[in-house]
């Protein structure tokens, strides 16, 4: 799975799943560009591996900032070989309290940023005849969760993944999504402390539904990513890979 000479861009990269992705990509030899709304420089400096490192601040919900990041990457590396769209927000609001501004913000960050980055980097991938795009979906799309904006956005991510796979496959570009279940990240733990049940109570409920009876950690997702961006996965595209300990037993 050596990625020497490949350039990977990871959004939502300063912590949690995104940072686990960066650690694995760096360890496998890739140049890693970590993108986050919070300055990822400190996190990037801790990465080990033989490739180059770059941290960029970007609100992926703002098209002008996405364009600026893409321009910086292309100026420095010539192209992006591996695009990992991991940035996401998950504010909870039910139908009675969901504002149109919040709805649009969730879609802009969770969905539209994927389209913008793909549009920016696909030409270089096409020219090289090789590319990997991996999006972060969610197992939430198969549950009875009532988080309207987030659940809708992740269902759209799954559909967009398949649509991009249809369009880009003939160019040697694969497009897949990793759909995590509940993962022990700073973002979830912070949210759980302010919204009803404790983190441990939520994990206990979810773990009971899994066939693998332990908490999911970011490294569980990083192993799946390493496969999907490798040459070994060259015939895998348009797939939603549920990495959730067995909660999801049918494709969705």
PDB file of C-alpha atoms in Angstrom:
ATOM      1  CA  UNK A   1       0.000   0.000   0.000  1.00  0.00           C
ATOM      2  CA  UNK A   2       2.976   2.325  -0.499  1.00  0.00           C
ATOM      3  CA  UNK A   3       1.894   5.839  -1.428  1.00  0.00           C
ATOM      4  CA  UNK A   4       5.322   7.324  -2.090  1.00  0.00           C
ATOM      5  CA  UNK A   5       5.000  10.268  -4.439  1.00  0.00           C
ATOM      6  CA  UNK A   6       1.230  10.550  -4.031  1.00  0.00           C
ATOM      7  CA  UNK A   7      -0.343  13.740  -2.677  1.00  0.00           C
ATOM      8  CA  UNK A   8      -3.335  13.399  -0.357  1.00  0.00           C
ATOM      9  CA  UNK A   9      -5.697  16.169   0.733  1.00  0.00           C
ATOM     10  CA  UNK A  10      -7.762  15.465   3.856  1.00  0.00           C
ATOM     11  CA  UNK A  11     -10.491  17.815   5.083  1.00  0.00           C
ATOM     12  CA  UNK A  12     -11.627  17.917   8.688  1.00  0.00           C
ATOM     13  CA  UNK A  13      -8.091  16.840   9.470  1.00  0.00           C
ATOM     14  CA  UNK A  14      -7.116  18.521  12.728  1.00  0.00           C
ATOM     15  CA  UNK A  15      -8.511  15.838  15.020  1.00  0.00           C
ATOM     16  CA  UNK A  16     -10.584  12.687  15.256  1.00  0.00           C
ATOM     17  CA  UNK A  17     -11.177  10.561  12.174  1.00  0.00           C
ATOM     18  CA  UNK A  18      -9.564  13.077   9.840  1.00  0.00           C
ATOM     19  CA  UNK A  19      -6.351  13.144  11.819  1.00  0.00           C
ATOM     20  CA  UNK A  20      -6.281   9.338  11.958  1.00  0.00           C
ATOM     21  CA  UNK A  21      -6.525   9.408   8.166  1.00  0.00           C
ATOM     22  CA  UNK A  22      -3.598  11.827   8.001  1.00  0.00           C
ATOM     23  CA  UNK A  23      -1.472   9.645  10.270  1.00  0.00           C
ATOM     24  CA  UNK A  24      -2.091   6.566   8.127  1.00  0.00           C
ATOM     25  CA  UNK A  25      -1.526   8.332   4.808  1.00  0.00           C
ATOM     26  CA  UNK A  26       1.689   9.887   6.090  1.00  0.00           C
ATOM     27  CA  UNK A  27       2.913   6.554   7.451  1.00  0.00           C
ATOM     28  CA  UNK A  28       2.251   5.019   4.028  1.00  0.00           C
ATOM     29  CA  UNK A  29       4.481   7.639   2.409  1.00  0.00           C
ATOM     30  CA  UNK A  30       2.080  10.196   0.943  1.00  0.00           C
ATOM     31  CA  UNK A  31       2.457  13.948   0.932  1.00  0.00           C
ATOM     32  CA  UNK A  32      -0.326  15.024   3.294  1.00  0.00           C
ATOM     33  CA  UNK A  33      -2.263  18.286   3.125  1.00  0.00           C
ATOM     34  CA  UNK A  34      -4.398  18.645   6.250  1.00  0.00           C
ATOM     35  CA  UNK A  35      -7.337  21.040   5.866  1.00  0.00           C
ATOM     36  CA  UNK A  36      -9.493  22.202   8.748  1.00  0.00           C
ATOM     37  CA  UNK A  37     -11.466  25.208   9.935  1.00  0.00           C
ATOM     38  CA  UNK A  38      -9.203  25.120  13.006  1.00  0.00           C
ATOM     39  CA  UNK A  39      -5.487  25.569  12.342  1.00  0.00           C
ATOM     40  CA  UNK A  40      -4.106  22.040  11.761  1.00  0.00           C
ATOM     41  CA  UNK A  41      -0.445  23.103  11.800  1.00  0.00           C
ATOM     42  CA  UNK A  42       0.303  21.644  15.220  1.00  0.00           C
ATOM     43  CA  UNK A  43      -1.291  18.326  14.305  1.00  0.00           C
ATOM     44  CA  UNK A  44       0.590  18.183  11.002  1.00  0.00           C
ATOM     45  CA  UNK A  45       3.915  18.696  12.732  1.00  0.00           C
ATOM     46  CA  UNK A  46       3.385  15.470  14.686  1.00  0.00           C
ATOM     47  CA  UNK A  47       2.956  13.289  11.590  1.00  0.00           C
ATOM     48  CA  UNK A  48       5.669  10.770  10.789  1.00  0.00           C
ATOM     49  CA  UNK A  49       6.618   9.436   7.389  1.00  0.00           C
ATOM     50  CA  UNK A  50       8.717  10.288   4.380  1.00  0.00           C
ATOM     51  CA  UNK A  51       6.399  12.660   2.516  1.00  0.00           C
ATOM     52  CA  UNK A  52       5.811  16.404   2.647  1.00  0.00           C
ATOM     53  CA  UNK A  53       3.416  18.032   5.124  1.00  0.00           C
ATOM     54  CA  UNK A  54       1.160  21.056   4.847  1.00  0.00           C
ATOM     55  CA  UNK A  55      -1.606  22.399   7.071  1.00  0.00           C
ATOM     56  CA  UNK A  56      -4.210  24.803   5.681  1.00  0.00           C
ATOM     57  CA  UNK A  57      -7.045  26.643   7.401  1.00  0.00           C
ATOM     58  CA  UNK A  58     -10.311  26.506   5.468  1.00  0.00           C
ATOM     59  CA  UNK A  59     -14.040  26.695   6.083  1.00  0.00           C
ATOM     60  CA  UNK A  60     -15.082  24.181   3.418  1.00  0.00           C
ATOM     61  CA  UNK A  61     -18.574  25.653   3.457  1.00  0.00           C
ATOM     62  CA  UNK A  62     -17.166  28.766   1.765  1.00  0.00           C
ATOM     63  CA  UNK A  63     -16.478  28.189  -1.959  1.00  0.00           C
ATOM     64  CA  UNK A  64     -13.849  30.938  -2.152  1.00  0.00           C
ATOM     65  CA  UNK A  65     -11.840  29.275   0.628  1.00  0.00           C
ATOM     66  CA  UNK A  66     -12.085  25.879  -1.088  1.00  0.00           C
ATOM     67  CA  UNK A  67     -10.797  27.466  -4.307  1.00  0.00           C
ATOM     68  CA  UNK A  68      -7.884  29.014  -2.391  1.00  0.00           C
ATOM     69  CA  UNK A  69      -6.897  25.673  -0.851  1.00  0.00           C
ATOM     70  CA  UNK A  70      -7.102  23.919  -4.207  1.00  0.00           C
ATOM     71  CA  UNK A  71      -4.933  26.590  -5.780  1.00  0.00           C
ATOM     72  CA  UNK A  72      -2.305  26.236  -3.060  1.00  0.00           C
ATOM     73  CA  UNK A  73      -2.219  22.445  -3.445  1.00  0.00           C
ATOM     74  CA  UNK A  74      -1.916  22.584  -7.227  1.00  0.00           C
ATOM     75  CA  UNK A  75       0.790  25.256  -7.094  1.00  0.00           C
ATOM     76  CA  UNK A  76       2.848  23.227  -4.626  1.00  0.00           C
ATOM     77  CA  UNK A  77       2.341  19.655  -5.828  1.00  0.00           C
ATOM     78  CA  UNK A  78       0.965  19.925  -9.355  1.00  0.00           C
ATOM     79  CA  UNK A  79      -2.051  17.764  -8.585  1.00  0.00           C
ATOM     80  CA  UNK A  80      -3.957  15.944  -5.855  1.00  0.00           C
ATOM     81  CA  UNK A  81      -3.929  12.153  -6.199  1.00  0.00           C
ATOM     82  CA  UNK A  82      -6.013  11.273  -3.146  1.00  0.00           C
ATOM     83  CA  UNK A  83      -8.924  13.412  -1.963  1.00  0.00           C
ATOM     84  CA  UNK A  84     -10.469  12.543   1.385  1.00  0.00           C
ATOM     85  CA  UNK A  85     -13.626  14.564   2.058  1.00  0.00           C
ATOM     86  CA  UNK A  86     -14.040  14.154   5.782  1.00  0.00           C
ATOM     87  CA  UNK A  87     -15.110  17.601   7.040  1.00  0.00           C
ATOM     88  CA  UNK A  88     -18.584  17.714   8.490  1.00  0.00           C
ATOM     89  CA  UNK A  89     -20.815  19.428  11.021  1.00  0.00           C
ATOM     90  CA  UNK A  90     -23.690  17.856  12.932  1.00  0.00           C
ATOM     91  CA  UNK A  91     -25.785  20.430  14.812  1.00  0.00           C
ATOM     92  CA  UNK A  92     -29.040  18.891  16.009  1.00  0.00           C
ATOM     93  CA  UNK A  93     -32.355  20.550  15.254  1.00  0.00           C
ATOM     94  CA  UNK A  94     -35.770  18.954  14.840  1.00  0.00           C
ATOM     95  CA  UNK A  95     -38.361  20.042  12.281  1.00  0.00           C
ATOM     96  CA  UNK A  96     -39.839  22.707  14.547  1.00  0.00           C
ATOM     97  CA  UNK A  97     -36.473  24.331  15.254  1.00  0.00           C
ATOM     98  CA  UNK A  98     -34.457  23.784  12.061  1.00  0.00           C
ATOM     99  CA  UNK A  99     -33.836  27.108  10.327  1.00  0.00           C
ATOM    100  CA  UNK A 100     -33.191  27.359   6.610  1.00  0.00           C
ATOM    101  CA  UNK A 101     -29.817  28.980   7.327  1.00  0.00           C
ATOM    102  CA  UNK A 102     -28.717  26.026   9.465  1.00  0.00           C
ATOM    103  CA  UNK A 103     -30.034  23.572   6.854  1.00  0.00           C
ATOM    104  CA  UNK A 104     -28.013  25.292   4.119  1.00  0.00           C
ATOM    105  CA  UNK A 105     -24.872  25.451   6.254  1.00  0.00           C
ATOM    106  CA  UNK A 106     -24.974  21.695   6.916  1.00  0.00           C
ATOM    107  CA  UNK A 107     -25.441  20.940   3.215  1.00  0.00           C
ATOM    108  CA  UNK A 108     -22.682  23.388   2.243  1.00  0.00           C
ATOM    109  CA  UNK A 109     -20.119  21.816   4.573  1.00  0.00           C
ATOM    110  CA  UNK A 110     -21.160  18.167   4.350  1.00  0.00           C
ATOM    111  CA  UNK A 111     -22.124  17.940   0.668  1.00  0.00           C
ATOM    112  CA  UNK A 112     -21.217  20.913  -1.513  1.00  0.00           C
ATOM    113  CA  UNK A 113     -17.573  20.936  -0.395  1.00  0.00           C
ATOM    114  CA  UNK A 114     -17.191  17.423  -1.828  1.00  0.00           C
ATOM    115  CA  UNK A 115     -18.394  18.651  -5.207  1.00  0.00           C
ATOM    116  CA  UNK A 116     -16.117  21.704  -5.134  1.00  0.00           C
ATOM    117  CA  UNK A 117     -12.973  19.784  -4.217  1.00  0.00           C
ATOM    118  CA  UNK A 118     -13.749  17.044  -6.752  1.00  0.00           C
ATOM    119  CA  UNK A 119     -14.222  19.630  -9.480  1.00  0.00           C
ATOM    120  CA  UNK A 120     -10.905  21.259  -8.577  1.00  0.00           C
ATOM    121  CA  UNK A 121      -8.814  18.080  -8.444  1.00  0.00           C
ATOM    122  CA  UNK A 122     -10.455  15.727 -10.958  1.00  0.00           C
ATOM    123  CA  UNK A 123      -8.694  17.303 -13.985  1.00  0.00           C
ATOM    124  CA  UNK A 124      -5.263  16.424 -12.570  1.00  0.00           C
ATOM    125  CA  UNK A 125      -6.412  12.922 -11.706  1.00  0.00           C
ATOM    126  CA  UNK A 126      -7.772  12.476 -15.240  1.00  0.00           C
ATOM    127  CA  UNK A 127      -4.492  13.629 -16.750  1.00  0.00           C
ATOM    128  CA  UNK A 128      -2.579  11.147 -14.590  1.00  0.00           C
ATOM    129  CA  UNK A 129      -5.034   8.322 -15.264  1.00  0.00           C
ATOM    130  CA  UNK A 130      -5.185   7.609 -11.526  1.00  0.00           C
ATOM    131  CA  UNK A 131      -7.110   9.073  -8.627  1.00  0.00           C
ATOM    132  CA  UNK A 132      -8.847   8.199  -5.400  1.00  0.00           C
ATOM    133  CA  UNK A 133     -11.737  10.096  -3.845  1.00  0.00           C
ATOM    134  CA  UNK A 134     -13.051   8.867  -0.493  1.00  0.00           C
ATOM    135  CA  UNK A 135     -15.950  10.611   1.212  1.00  0.00           C
ATOM    136  CA  UNK A 136     -17.154  10.268   4.780  1.00  0.00           C
ATOM    137  CA  UNK A 137     -20.736   9.062   4.785  1.00  0.00           C
ATOM    138  CA  UNK A 138     -22.556   7.725   7.811  1.00  0.00           C
ATOM    139  CA  UNK A 139     -24.410   4.715   9.093  1.00  0.00           C
ATOM    140  CA  UNK A 140     -27.009   7.197  10.320  1.00  0.00           C
ATOM    141  CA  UNK A 141     -28.777   6.841   6.969  1.00  0.00           C
ATOM    142  CA  UNK A 142     -29.992   3.366   7.951  1.00  0.00           C
ATOM    143  CA  UNK A 143     -31.211   4.277  11.445  1.00  0.00           C
ATOM    144  CA  UNK A 144     -34.264   5.914  12.956  1.00  0.00           C
ATOM    145  CA  UNK A 145     -32.284   8.984  13.952  1.00  0.00           C
ATOM    146  CA  UNK A 146     -34.263  12.249  13.744  1.00  0.00           C
ATOM    147  CA  UNK A 147     -31.369  14.615  13.041  1.00  0.00           C
ATOM    148  CA  UNK A 148     -32.934  16.025   9.871  1.00  0.00           C
ATOM    149  CA  UNK A 149     -30.197  18.161   8.340  1.00  0.00           C
ATOM    150  CA  UNK A 150     -27.314  15.814   9.131  1.00  0.00           C
ATOM    151  CA  UNK A 151     -29.127  12.631   8.128  1.00  0.00           C
ATOM    152  CA  UNK A 152     -30.197  14.176   4.829  1.00  0.00           C
ATOM    153  CA  UNK A 153     -26.701  15.446   4.121  1.00  0.00           C
ATOM    154  CA  UNK A 154     -25.132  12.030   4.628  1.00  0.00           C
ATOM    155  CA  UNK A 155     -27.712  10.330   2.434  1.00  0.00           C
ATOM    156  CA  UNK A 156     -26.777  12.863  -0.225  1.00  0.00           C
ATOM    157  CA  UNK A 157     -23.080  12.119   0.294  1.00  0.00           C
ATOM    158  CA  UNK A 158     -23.791   8.472  -0.505  1.00  0.00           C
ATOM    159  CA  UNK A 159     -25.696   9.419  -3.666  1.00  0.00           C
ATOM    160  CA  UNK A 160     -23.023  11.915  -4.732  1.00  0.00           C
ATOM    161  CA  UNK A 161     -20.354   9.262  -4.205  1.00  0.00           C
ATOM    162  CA  UNK A 162     -22.111   6.946  -6.641  1.00  0.00           C
ATOM    163  CA  UNK A 163     -22.766   9.741  -9.137  1.00  0.00           C
ATOM    164  CA  UNK A 164     -19.098  10.785  -9.152  1.00  0.00           C
ATOM    165  CA  UNK A 165     -18.050   7.150  -9.518  1.00  0.00           C
ATOM    166  CA  UNK A 166     -20.270   6.895 -12.601  1.00  0.00           C
ATOM    167  CA  UNK A 167     -18.707   9.969 -14.163  1.00  0.00           C
ATOM    168  CA  UNK A 168     -15.047   9.457 -13.308  1.00  0.00           C
ATOM    169  CA  UNK A 169     -14.550   5.696 -13.585  1.00  0.00           C
ATOM    170  CA  UNK A 170     -13.386   5.719 -17.200  1.00  0.00           C
ATOM    171  CA  UNK A 171     -10.565   8.082 -16.215  1.00  0.00           C
ATOM    172  CA  UNK A 172      -8.974   5.705 -13.706  1.00  0.00           C
ATOM    173  CA  UNK A 173     -10.525   7.503 -10.729  1.00  0.00           C
ATOM    174  CA  UNK A 174     -12.359   5.565  -8.045  1.00  0.00           C
ATOM    175  CA  UNK A 175     -14.901   7.196  -5.750  1.00  0.00           C
ATOM    176  CA  UNK A 176     -16.085   5.506  -2.569  1.00  0.00           C
ATOM    177  CA  UNK A 177     -17.434   6.424   0.841  1.00  0.00           C
ATOM    178  CA  UNK A 178     -16.670   5.149   4.310  1.00  0.00           C
ATOM    179  CA  UNK A 179     -19.761   5.121   6.528  1.00  0.00           C
ATOM    180  CA  UNK A 180     -18.772   5.012  10.201  1.00  0.00           C
ATOM    181  CA  UNK A 181     -21.030   4.126  13.048  1.00  0.00           C
ATOM    182  CA  UNK A 182     -20.566   5.827  16.406  1.00  0.00           C
ATOM    183  CA  UNK A 183     -16.877   6.667  16.865  1.00  0.00           C
ATOM    184  CA  UNK A 184     -15.125   7.871  20.006  1.00  0.00           C
ATOM    185  CA  UNK A 185     -13.961  11.268  18.745  1.00  0.00           C
ATOM    186  CA  UNK A 186     -13.613  14.660  20.403  1.00  0.00           C
ATOM    187  CA  UNK A 187     -16.527  15.970  18.351  1.00  0.00           C
ATOM    188  CA  UNK A 188     -18.965  13.303  19.483  1.00  0.00           C
ATOM    189  CA  UNK A 189     -17.826  13.367  23.090  1.00  0.00           C
ATOM    190  CA  UNK A 190     -18.230  17.145  23.218  1.00  0.00           C
ATOM    191  CA  UNK A 191     -21.716  16.934  21.741  1.00  0.00           C
ATOM    192  CA  UNK A 192     -22.801  14.105  24.034  1.00  0.00           C
ATOM    193  CA  UNK A 193     -21.932  16.134  27.116  1.00  0.00           C
ATOM    194  CA  UNK A 194     -24.459  18.819  26.180  1.00  0.00           C
ATOM    195  CA  UNK A 195     -27.299  16.851  24.617  1.00  0.00           C
ATOM    196  CA  UNK A 196     -29.036  14.466  26.988  1.00  0.00           C
ATOM    197  CA  UNK A 197     -27.528  10.993  27.530  1.00  0.00           C
ATOM    198  CA  UNK A 198     -23.893  10.697  28.501  1.00  0.00           C
ATOM    199  CA  UNK A 199     -21.332   9.424  25.999  1.00  0.00           C
ATOM    200  CA  UNK A 200     -21.039   6.147  27.894  1.00  0.00           C
ATOM    201  CA  UNK A 201     -24.801   5.610  27.798  1.00  0.00           C
ATOM    202  CA  UNK A 202     -24.886   6.205  24.054  1.00  0.00           C
ATOM    203  CA  UNK A 203     -21.919   3.911  23.433  1.00  0.00           C
ATOM    204  CA  UNK A 204     -23.506   1.170  25.529  1.00  0.00           C
ATOM    205  CA  UNK A 205     -26.682   1.341  23.459  1.00  0.00           C
ATOM    206  CA  UNK A 206     -24.822   1.285  20.133  1.00  0.00           C
ATOM    207  CA  UNK A 207     -22.343  -1.400  21.157  1.00  0.00           C
ATOM    208  CA  UNK A 208     -25.260  -3.669  22.032  1.00  0.00           C
ATOM    209  CA  UNK A 209     -26.338  -3.499  18.357  1.00  0.00           C
ATOM    210  CA  UNK A 210     -22.862  -4.368  17.048  1.00  0.00           C
ATOM    211  CA  UNK A 211     -21.567  -7.853  16.382  1.00  0.00           C
ATOM    212  CA  UNK A 212     -18.112  -6.637  17.486  1.00  0.00           C
ATOM    213  CA  UNK A 213     -18.669  -5.603  21.080  1.00  0.00           C
ATOM    214  CA  UNK A 214     -16.336  -2.657  21.588  1.00  0.00           C
ATOM    215  CA  UNK A 215     -16.213   1.063  20.921  1.00  0.00           C
ATOM    216  CA  UNK A 216     -15.138   2.164  17.472  1.00  0.00           C
ATOM    217  CA  UNK A 217     -12.012   4.339  17.370  1.00  0.00           C
ATOM    218  CA  UNK A 218     -10.695   6.496  14.501  1.00  0.00           C
ATOM    219  CA  UNK A 219      -8.017   3.962  13.615  1.00  0.00           C
ATOM    220  CA  UNK A 220     -10.759   1.512  12.604  1.00  0.00           C
ATOM    221  CA  UNK A 221     -11.633   3.876   9.767  1.00  0.00           C
ATOM    222  CA  UNK A 222      -8.016   4.554   8.822  1.00  0.00           C
ATOM    223  CA  UNK A 223      -7.442   0.916   7.881  1.00  0.00           C
ATOM    224  CA  UNK A 224     -10.424   0.997   5.532  1.00  0.00           C
ATOM    225  CA  UNK A 225      -9.150   4.212   3.985  1.00  0.00           C
ATOM    226  CA  UNK A 226      -5.703   2.726   3.407  1.00  0.00           C
ATOM    227  CA  UNK A 227      -7.264  -0.028   1.316  1.00  0.00           C
ATOM    228  CA  UNK A 228      -9.566   2.230  -0.685  1.00  0.00           C
ATOM    229  CA  UNK A 229      -6.738   4.570  -1.734  1.00  0.00           C
ATOM    230  CA  UNK A 230      -4.373   1.760  -2.667  1.00  0.00           C
ATOM    231  CA  UNK A 231      -3.748   0.126  -6.030  1.00  0.00           C
ATOM    232  CA  UNK A 232      -5.333  -3.011  -4.543  1.00  0.00           C
ATOM    233  CA  UNK A 233      -8.701  -1.211  -4.635  1.00  0.00           C
ATOM    234  CA  UNK A 234      -8.419  -0.194  -8.270  1.00  0.00           C
ATOM    235  CA  UNK A 235     -11.556  -2.188  -9.189  1.00  0.00           C
ATOM    236  CA  UNK A 236     -13.642  -0.896  -6.264  1.00  0.00           C
ATOM    237  CA  UNK A 237     -15.783   2.176  -6.917  1.00  0.00           C
ATOM    238  CA  UNK A 238     -19.208   3.561  -6.121  1.00  0.00           C
ATOM    239  CA  UNK A 239     -19.270   1.666  -2.830  1.00  0.00           C
ATOM    240  CA  UNK A 240     -20.493   2.723   0.604  1.00  0.00           C
ATOM    241  CA  UNK A 241     -18.309   0.798   3.041  1.00  0.00           C
ATOM    242  CA  UNK A 242     -19.970   0.549   6.459  1.00  0.00           C
ATOM    243  CA  UNK A 243     -17.293   0.337   9.135  1.00  0.00           C
ATOM    244  CA  UNK A 244     -19.471   0.040  12.226  1.00  0.00           C
ATOM    245  CA  UNK A 245     -18.771  -3.255  13.941  1.00  0.00           C
ATOM    246  CA  UNK A 246     -21.670  -4.977  12.217  1.00  0.00           C
ATOM    247  CA  UNK A 247     -24.520  -2.599  13.006  1.00  0.00           C
ATOM    248  CA  UNK A 248     -25.256  -2.317   9.293  1.00  0.00           C
ATOM    249  CA  UNK A 249     -25.630  -5.720   7.657  1.00  0.00           C
ATOM    250  CA  UNK A 250     -27.078  -4.640   4.304  1.00  0.00           C
ATOM    251  CA  UNK A 251     -25.856  -2.027   1.854  1.00  0.00           C
ATOM    252  CA  UNK A 252     -27.444   1.422   1.910  1.00  0.00           C
TER     253      UNK A 252
END
